[in-house]
Short mmCIF file of C-alpha atoms in Angstrom, two decimals:
data_model
loop_
_atom_site.label_atom_id
_atom_site.label_comp_id
_atom_site.label_asym_id
_atom_site.label_seq_id
_atom_site.Cartn_x
_atom_site.Cartn_y
_atom_site.Cartn_z
CA UNK A 1 -62.16 90.94 -82.17
CA UNK A 2 -59.54 88.23 -81.62
CA UNK A 3 -60.80 85.16 -79.82
CA UNK A 4 -60.92 85.91 -76.06
CA UNK A 5 -59.68 82.44 -75.11
CA UNK A 6 -56.55 80.34 -75.50
CA UNK A 7 -57.59 77.17 -73.70
CA UNK A 8 -60.57 74.85 -73.39
CA UNK A 9 -61.21 76.07 -69.86
CA UNK A 10 -61.40 79.67 -71.06
CA UNK A 11 -63.72 78.69 -73.90
CA UNK A 12 -65.86 76.71 -71.45
CA UNK A 13 -66.13 79.77 -69.21
CA UNK A 14 -67.18 81.90 -72.17
CA UNK A 15 -70.05 79.50 -72.90
CA UNK A 16 -71.44 80.13 -69.42
CA UNK A 17 -72.17 83.80 -70.23
CA UNK A 18 -73.91 83.61 -73.60
CA UNK A 19 -76.48 86.32 -74.41
CA UNK A 20 -80.15 85.43 -74.48
CA UNK A 21 -82.83 86.30 -77.07
CA UNK A 22 -84.62 89.62 -76.82
CA UNK A 23 -87.99 88.73 -75.30
CA UNK A 24 -89.44 92.18 -75.99
CA UNK A 25 -88.52 92.01 -79.68
CA UNK A 26 -90.07 88.55 -79.94
CA UNK A 27 -93.28 89.80 -78.30
CA UNK A 28 -93.40 92.77 -80.67
CA UNK A 29 -92.88 90.46 -83.65
CA UNK A 30 -95.68 88.20 -82.43
CA UNK A 31 -97.98 91.22 -82.06
CA UNK A 32 -97.10 92.38 -85.58
CA UNK A 33 -97.78 88.92 -86.99
CA UNK A 34 -101.28 89.07 -85.54
CA UNK A 35 -102.21 92.13 -87.63
CA UNK A 36 -100.59 91.25 -90.96
CA UNK A 37 -102.84 90.80 -94.00
CA UNK A 38 -103.22 87.02 -93.76
CA UNK A 39 -105.22 84.51 -91.77
CA UNK A 40 -103.65 83.69 -88.41
CA UNK A 41 -101.08 80.91 -88.75
CA UNK A 42 -101.39 80.74 -92.52
CA UNK A 43 -97.63 81.02 -93.11
CA UNK A 44 -96.93 78.04 -90.86
CA UNK A 45 -93.32 77.70 -89.74
CA UNK A 46 -92.35 80.86 -91.61
CA UNK A 47 -94.05 82.82 -88.83
CA UNK A 48 -92.03 81.00 -86.17
CA UNK A 49 -88.80 81.53 -88.12
CA UNK A 50 -89.42 85.26 -88.49
CA UNK A 51 -90.10 85.64 -84.77
CA UNK A 52 -86.93 83.66 -83.97
CA UNK A 53 -84.85 85.99 -86.16
CA UNK A 54 -86.53 89.02 -84.57
CA UNK A 55 -85.62 87.82 -81.09
CA UNK A 56 -81.95 87.41 -81.96
CA UNK A 57 -81.65 90.59 -83.99
CA UNK A 58 -83.52 92.51 -81.31
CA UNK A 59 -86.04 94.14 -83.63
CA UNK A 60 -89.68 93.47 -84.39
CA UNK A 61 -89.11 93.79 -88.14
CA UNK A 62 -85.88 91.88 -88.78
CA UNK A 63 -83.87 91.98 -92.02
CA UNK A 64 -81.49 89.58 -93.73
CA UNK A 65 -79.15 91.73 -95.79
CA UNK A 66 -75.72 90.23 -95.14
CA UNK A 67 -75.79 86.42 -94.88
CA UNK A 68 -72.38 84.80 -94.52
CA UNK A 69 -71.29 81.27 -95.44
CA UNK A 70 -68.06 80.04 -93.84
CA UNK A 71 -66.55 76.77 -95.10
CA UNK A 72 -63.76 75.25 -93.01
CA UNK A 73 -61.48 72.50 -94.29
CA UNK A 74 -59.27 70.08 -92.39
CA UNK A 75 -57.62 66.70 -92.86
CA UNK A 76 -57.93 63.58 -90.72
CA UNK A 77 -55.42 60.90 -89.83
CA UNK A 78 -58.27 58.41 -89.55
CA UNK A 79 -58.40 58.23 -93.38
CA UNK A 80 -55.46 55.84 -93.22
CA UNK A 81 -57.93 53.29 -91.84
CA UNK A 82 -59.81 53.17 -95.17
CA UNK A 83 -62.92 54.90 -93.85
CA UNK A 84 -63.61 57.08 -96.92
CA UNK A 85 -64.40 56.44 -100.56
CA UNK A 86 -62.02 59.29 -101.49
CA UNK A 87 -58.32 59.88 -100.71
CA UNK A 88 -57.26 62.65 -98.29
CA UNK A 89 -55.81 64.82 -101.08
CA UNK A 90 -59.35 65.53 -102.27
CA UNK A 91 -59.75 67.94 -99.34
CA UNK A 92 -57.16 70.32 -100.79
CA UNK A 93 -58.47 69.84 -104.32
CA UNK A 94 -61.97 70.79 -103.20
CA UNK A 95 -60.66 73.86 -101.36
CA UNK A 96 -59.20 74.99 -104.69
CA UNK A 97 -62.56 74.32 -106.31
CA UNK A 98 -64.35 76.40 -103.67
CA UNK A 99 -61.92 79.26 -104.21
CA UNK A 100 -62.44 79.05 -107.98
CA UNK A 101 -66.21 79.19 -107.51
CA UNK A 102 -66.87 75.74 -108.92
CA UNK A 103 -68.61 73.85 -106.10
CA UNK A 104 -72.29 73.48 -105.28
CA UNK A 105 -71.92 75.72 -102.23
CA UNK A 106 -70.63 78.55 -104.43
CA UNK A 107 -73.73 78.39 -106.58
CA UNK A 108 -76.10 78.26 -103.61
CA UNK A 109 -74.38 81.09 -101.75
CA UNK A 110 -74.53 83.24 -104.87
CA UNK A 111 -78.17 82.36 -105.53
CA UNK A 112 -79.28 83.39 -102.05
CA UNK A 113 -77.13 86.51 -101.79
CA UNK A 114 -74.59 85.22 -99.27
CA UNK A 115 -70.93 86.12 -99.06
CA UNK A 116 -68.80 82.99 -98.89
CA UNK A 117 -65.35 82.46 -97.39
CA UNK A 118 -63.18 79.33 -97.31
CA UNK A 119 -60.72 78.68 -94.48
CA UNK A 120 -58.26 75.82 -94.94
CA UNK A 121 -56.79 74.74 -91.60
CA UNK A 122 -53.31 73.19 -91.78
CA UNK A 123 -54.21 70.72 -94.51
CA UNK A 124 -50.60 69.53 -94.58
CA UNK A 125 -50.92 68.45 -90.93
CA UNK A 126 -53.87 66.05 -90.53
CA UNK A 127 -55.17 65.61 -87.02
CA UNK A 128 -54.04 62.33 -85.46
CA UNK A 129 -55.82 59.00 -85.89
CA UNK A 130 -58.17 59.04 -82.90
CA UNK A 131 -58.07 55.26 -82.58
CA UNK A 132 -54.43 55.56 -81.50
CA UNK A 133 -54.30 58.87 -79.62
CA UNK A 134 -56.18 62.14 -79.17
CA UNK A 135 -56.87 63.82 -82.51
CA UNK A 136 -55.57 67.20 -81.30
CA UNK A 137 -53.54 68.71 -78.52
CA UNK A 138 -55.25 71.33 -76.39
CA UNK A 139 -53.31 74.05 -78.21
CA UNK A 140 -54.49 72.70 -81.57
CA UNK A 141 -58.15 72.49 -80.65
CA UNK A 142 -58.08 75.95 -79.02
CA UNK A 143 -56.45 77.37 -82.16
CA UNK A 144 -59.13 75.75 -84.33
CA UNK A 145 -61.95 77.09 -82.16
CA UNK A 146 -60.30 80.51 -82.40
CA UNK A 147 -60.03 80.23 -86.20
CA UNK A 148 -63.78 79.75 -86.40
CA UNK A 149 -64.43 82.50 -83.88
CA UNK A 150 -62.25 84.99 -85.76
CA UNK A 151 -63.79 84.14 -89.14
CA UNK A 152 -67.21 85.51 -88.19
CA UNK A 153 -67.89 89.04 -89.42
CA UNK A 154 -69.94 90.85 -86.74
CA UNK A 155 -71.74 92.72 -89.54
CA UNK A 156 -73.29 89.46 -90.79
CA UNK A 157 -76.98 89.04 -89.99
CA UNK A 158 -77.23 85.29 -90.73
CA UNK A 159 -74.53 82.60 -90.58
CA UNK A 160 -74.05 79.23 -92.26
CA UNK A 161 -71.06 77.05 -91.41
CA UNK A 162 -69.94 74.27 -93.73
CA UNK A 163 -67.01 71.89 -93.93
CA UNK A 164 -64.72 69.91 -96.17
CA UNK A 165 -62.57 67.12 -94.81
CA UNK A 166 -62.16 63.60 -96.14
CA UNK A 167 -62.83 61.24 -93.23
CA UNK A 168 -64.81 63.71 -91.19
CA UNK A 169 -68.07 61.75 -91.10
CA UNK A 170 -66.13 59.14 -89.12
CA UNK A 171 -64.94 61.80 -86.71
CA UNK A 172 -68.44 63.27 -86.45
CA UNK A 173 -69.96 59.84 -85.77
CA UNK A 174 -67.53 59.21 -82.93
CA UNK A 175 -68.13 62.67 -81.51
CA UNK A 176 -71.93 62.39 -81.69
CA UNK A 177 -71.82 59.00 -79.96
CA UNK A 178 -69.55 60.35 -77.23
CA UNK A 179 -71.90 63.29 -76.68
CA UNK A 180 -75.29 61.60 -76.88
CA UNK A 181 -74.76 57.89 -76.20
CA UNK A 182 -75.66 54.75 -78.10
CA UNK A 183 -73.37 52.47 -80.07
CA UNK A 184 -70.91 53.10 -82.87
CA UNK A 185 -73.32 51.46 -85.32
CA UNK A 186 -76.10 53.87 -84.31
CA UNK A 187 -74.09 56.86 -85.54
CA UNK A 188 -71.92 55.58 -88.38
CA UNK A 189 -73.15 56.01 -91.95
CA UNK A 190 -71.84 55.78 -95.49
CA UNK A 191 -70.60 59.38 -95.71
CA UNK A 192 -69.23 59.97 -99.21
CA UNK A 193 -70.58 56.59 -100.29
CA UNK A 194 -68.48 53.77 -98.84
CA UNK A 195 -69.53 50.21 -99.58
CA UNK A 196 -70.45 47.62 -96.96
CA UNK A 197 -66.81 46.78 -96.26
CA UNK A 198 -65.99 50.46 -95.88
CA UNK A 199 -68.93 50.96 -93.54
CA UNK A 200 -67.69 48.09 -91.38
CA UNK A 201 -64.23 49.69 -91.23
CA UNK A 202 -65.77 53.03 -90.25
CA UNK A 203 -67.90 51.48 -87.54
CA UNK A 204 -64.94 49.60 -86.11
CA UNK A 205 -62.83 52.76 -86.09
CA UNK A 206 -65.57 54.69 -84.29
CA UNK A 207 -65.92 51.90 -81.71
CA UNK A 208 -62.17 51.82 -81.08
CA UNK A 209 -62.01 55.58 -80.69
CA UNK A 210 -64.90 55.62 -78.25
CA UNK A 211 -63.28 52.89 -76.17
CA UNK A 212 -59.97 54.74 -76.04
CA UNK A 213 -61.49 58.12 -75.14
CA UNK A 214 -64.43 57.08 -72.94
CA UNK A 215 -65.64 59.49 -70.29
CA UNK A 216 -64.45 62.70 -71.91
CA UNK A 217 -66.35 65.94 -71.29
CA UNK A 218 -67.92 67.49 -74.42
CA UNK A 219 -65.06 69.87 -75.17
CA UNK A 220 -62.51 67.21 -74.35
CA UNK A 221 -64.35 64.84 -76.72
CA UNK A 222 -63.99 67.49 -79.42
CA UNK A 223 -60.24 67.53 -78.80
CA UNK A 224 -59.90 63.77 -78.75
CA UNK A 225 -62.28 62.78 -81.56
CA UNK A 226 -62.83 65.88 -83.69
CA UNK A 227 -60.98 67.70 -86.42
CA UNK A 228 -59.82 71.23 -87.01
CA UNK A 229 -62.76 72.07 -89.29
CA UNK A 230 -65.23 70.59 -86.78
CA UNK A 231 -63.75 72.67 -83.96
CA UNK A 232 -63.74 75.76 -86.18
CA UNK A 233 -67.46 75.36 -86.87
CA UNK A 234 -68.09 75.13 -83.13
CA UNK A 235 -66.05 78.28 -82.59
CA UNK A 236 -67.91 80.17 -85.32
CA UNK A 237 -71.32 79.12 -83.96
CA UNK A 238 -70.32 80.25 -80.48
CA UNK A 239 -69.08 83.61 -81.82
CA UNK A 240 -72.36 84.09 -83.66
CA UNK A 241 -74.18 83.66 -80.35
CA UNK A 242 -72.09 86.37 -78.70
CA UNK A 243 -72.86 88.68 -81.65
CA UNK A 244 -76.57 87.71 -81.64
CA UNK A 245 -76.33 86.43 -85.22
CA UNK A 246 -78.87 83.69 -86.10
CA UNK A 247 -77.30 80.48 -87.45
CA UNK A 248 -78.59 77.89 -89.91
CA UNK A 249 -77.10 74.49 -89.14
CA UNK A 250 -76.07 72.23 -92.02
CA UNK A 251 -75.77 68.46 -92.03
CA UNK A 252 -74.46 65.71 -89.80
CA UNK A 253 -70.91 67.02 -89.39
CA UNK A 254 -71.98 70.60 -88.68
CA UNK A 255 -74.56 69.37 -86.17
CA UNK A 256 -71.94 67.22 -84.43
CA UNK A 257 -69.80 70.35 -84.05
CA UNK A 258 -72.78 72.30 -82.75
CA UNK A 259 -73.67 69.41 -80.45
CA UNK A 260 -70.46 69.97 -78.51
CA UNK A 261 -71.75 73.40 -77.47
CA UNK A 262 -75.21 72.09 -76.55
CA UNK A 263 -73.80 69.19 -74.57
CA UNK A 264 -71.46 71.54 -72.72
CA UNK A 265 -74.13 74.19 -71.99
CA UNK A 266 -77.80 73.29 -72.64
CA UNK A 267 -79.43 76.10 -74.60
CA UNK A 268 -76.19 77.11 -76.33
CA UNK A 269 -77.87 76.48 -79.69
CA UNK A 270 -81.01 78.56 -79.13
CA UNK A 271 -79.75 80.94 -81.83
CA UNK A 272 -79.57 78.05 -84.33
CA UNK A 273 -82.13 76.48 -86.61
CA UNK A 274 -81.70 73.23 -88.57
CA UNK A 275 -81.52 73.99 -92.27
CA UNK A 276 -82.20 70.45 -93.43
CA UNK A 277 -82.09 66.76 -92.61
CA UNK A 278 -79.50 65.05 -94.75
CA UNK A 279 -79.40 61.52 -96.13
CA UNK A 280 -76.60 60.57 -93.70
CA UNK A 281 -78.26 57.87 -91.66
CA UNK A 282 -77.72 59.32 -88.18
CA UNK A 283 -78.49 62.96 -88.93
CA UNK A 284 -82.14 62.60 -87.94
CA UNK A 285 -81.08 61.03 -84.66
CA UNK A 286 -78.68 63.89 -84.03
CA UNK A 287 -81.30 66.52 -84.80
CA UNK A 288 -83.61 64.86 -82.28
CA UNK A 289 -80.84 64.97 -79.67
CA UNK A 290 -80.43 68.69 -80.35
CA UNK A 291 -84.19 69.32 -80.31
CA UNK A 292 -84.14 70.76 -83.85
CA UNK A 293 -86.80 70.27 -86.54
CA UNK A 294 -85.30 70.74 -90.02
CA UNK A 295 -86.69 73.26 -92.49
CA UNK A 296 -85.95 71.01 -95.49
CA UNK A 297 -85.47 67.32 -96.22
CA UNK A 298 -84.23 66.77 -99.76
CA UNK A 299 -81.92 63.76 -99.49
CA UNK A 300 -78.78 65.88 -99.60
CA UNK A 301 -75.51 64.42 -98.30
CA UNK A 302 -72.92 66.79 -99.78
CA UNK A 303 -71.81 68.81 -96.77
CA UNK A 304 -70.04 72.09 -97.61
CA UNK A 305 -72.90 73.97 -95.93
CA UNK A 306 -75.03 73.27 -99.00
CA UNK A 307 -78.30 72.30 -97.29
CA UNK A 308 -78.08 75.21 -94.86
CA UNK A 309 -77.28 77.61 -97.72
CA UNK A 310 -80.38 76.41 -99.54
CA UNK A 311 -82.38 77.13 -96.38
CA UNK A 312 -81.19 80.75 -96.46
CA UNK A 313 -83.96 81.20 -99.01
CA UNK A 314 -86.56 79.95 -96.54
CA UNK A 315 -85.30 82.23 -93.76
CA UNK A 316 -85.10 85.23 -96.08
CA UNK A 317 -88.61 84.49 -97.29
CA UNK A 318 -89.93 84.28 -93.73
CA UNK A 319 -88.33 87.58 -92.77
CA UNK A 320 -89.43 89.31 -95.97
CA UNK A 321 -93.05 88.32 -95.45
CA UNK A 322 -93.03 89.31 -91.79
CA UNK A 323 -91.27 92.65 -92.18
CA UNK A 324 -92.58 93.66 -95.59
CA UNK A 325 -96.25 92.71 -95.51
CA UNK A 326 -98.84 95.38 -94.84
CA UNK A 327 -100.97 95.28 -91.71
CA UNK A 328 -104.74 95.21 -92.04
CA UNK A 329 -104.86 98.87 -91.06
CA UNK A 330 -102.18 99.89 -93.56
CA UNK A 331 -103.87 98.01 -96.40
CA UNK A 332 -107.40 99.08 -95.52
CA UNK A 333 -108.44 95.44 -95.27
CA UNK A 334 -111.09 94.40 -92.77
CA UNK A 335 -109.72 91.86 -90.34
CA UNK A 336 -111.73 88.72 -89.78
#
């Protein structure tokens, strides 16, 4: 269905009426786990993950048959400040690579049976440099939220959102700091691999943006400091909640997008799990702010949804064990 909002106020109102997990399905999943042919607790976090999926899918024996990976791309005016190791034209070049099937995310999506789509958002019109003015108008941020919302297929049973946008770790750092406090240095990392001078430029840009846009509400901070691809991820994650689709969060930029929803309405990310902790220096801090414990920690810092796509395997494994294992009664095994 088309996005049921055309303004930040309408989107804010939508977030106040999000569906909740199915407590009965979770209880039934917990009861099933107790009689599966394994010692109690022996599958560790896989048991928790399976019960989480059950609660959002509303069935005691959940399935993951149609995972979806959505990659959103956008360009940032802040790149003119020298905050990235790569030029802005790389965003469009990588979109072409995604569409040709040549990126890491293509391989991971294929490996774990996920359908992948790429959505390029006005790459010829970078959002404004947030150190000089708001990154987006209200119409632009609402359109980007709607692009993410509309990209979600309601038939999906697991969602990963990824991004591509040269300069977007700078935007994400500013947004995370605006949402959760601290200093620019607390949240600014090396992103695609800037040197010490580049890191200093990034940190200064984040500090200037925060000073210019101080006091903004979470959604207003998204408008002022974010990017189209960041807003689109937030829109897609919110749509997944309305469709009761579990979400695997990716790295620092994805979690900054998700953090807007959580800061606006606590509990808005209950349908989300952290796929991994990346090597971006502030990602662990952001996960703590969101109350999320990552499934994986492999030193990844690629973005694209790659760490979350890798975690699809963990979630599928958890669900397969929970829903496919025999009970003690079915197997004729004597319970301890």
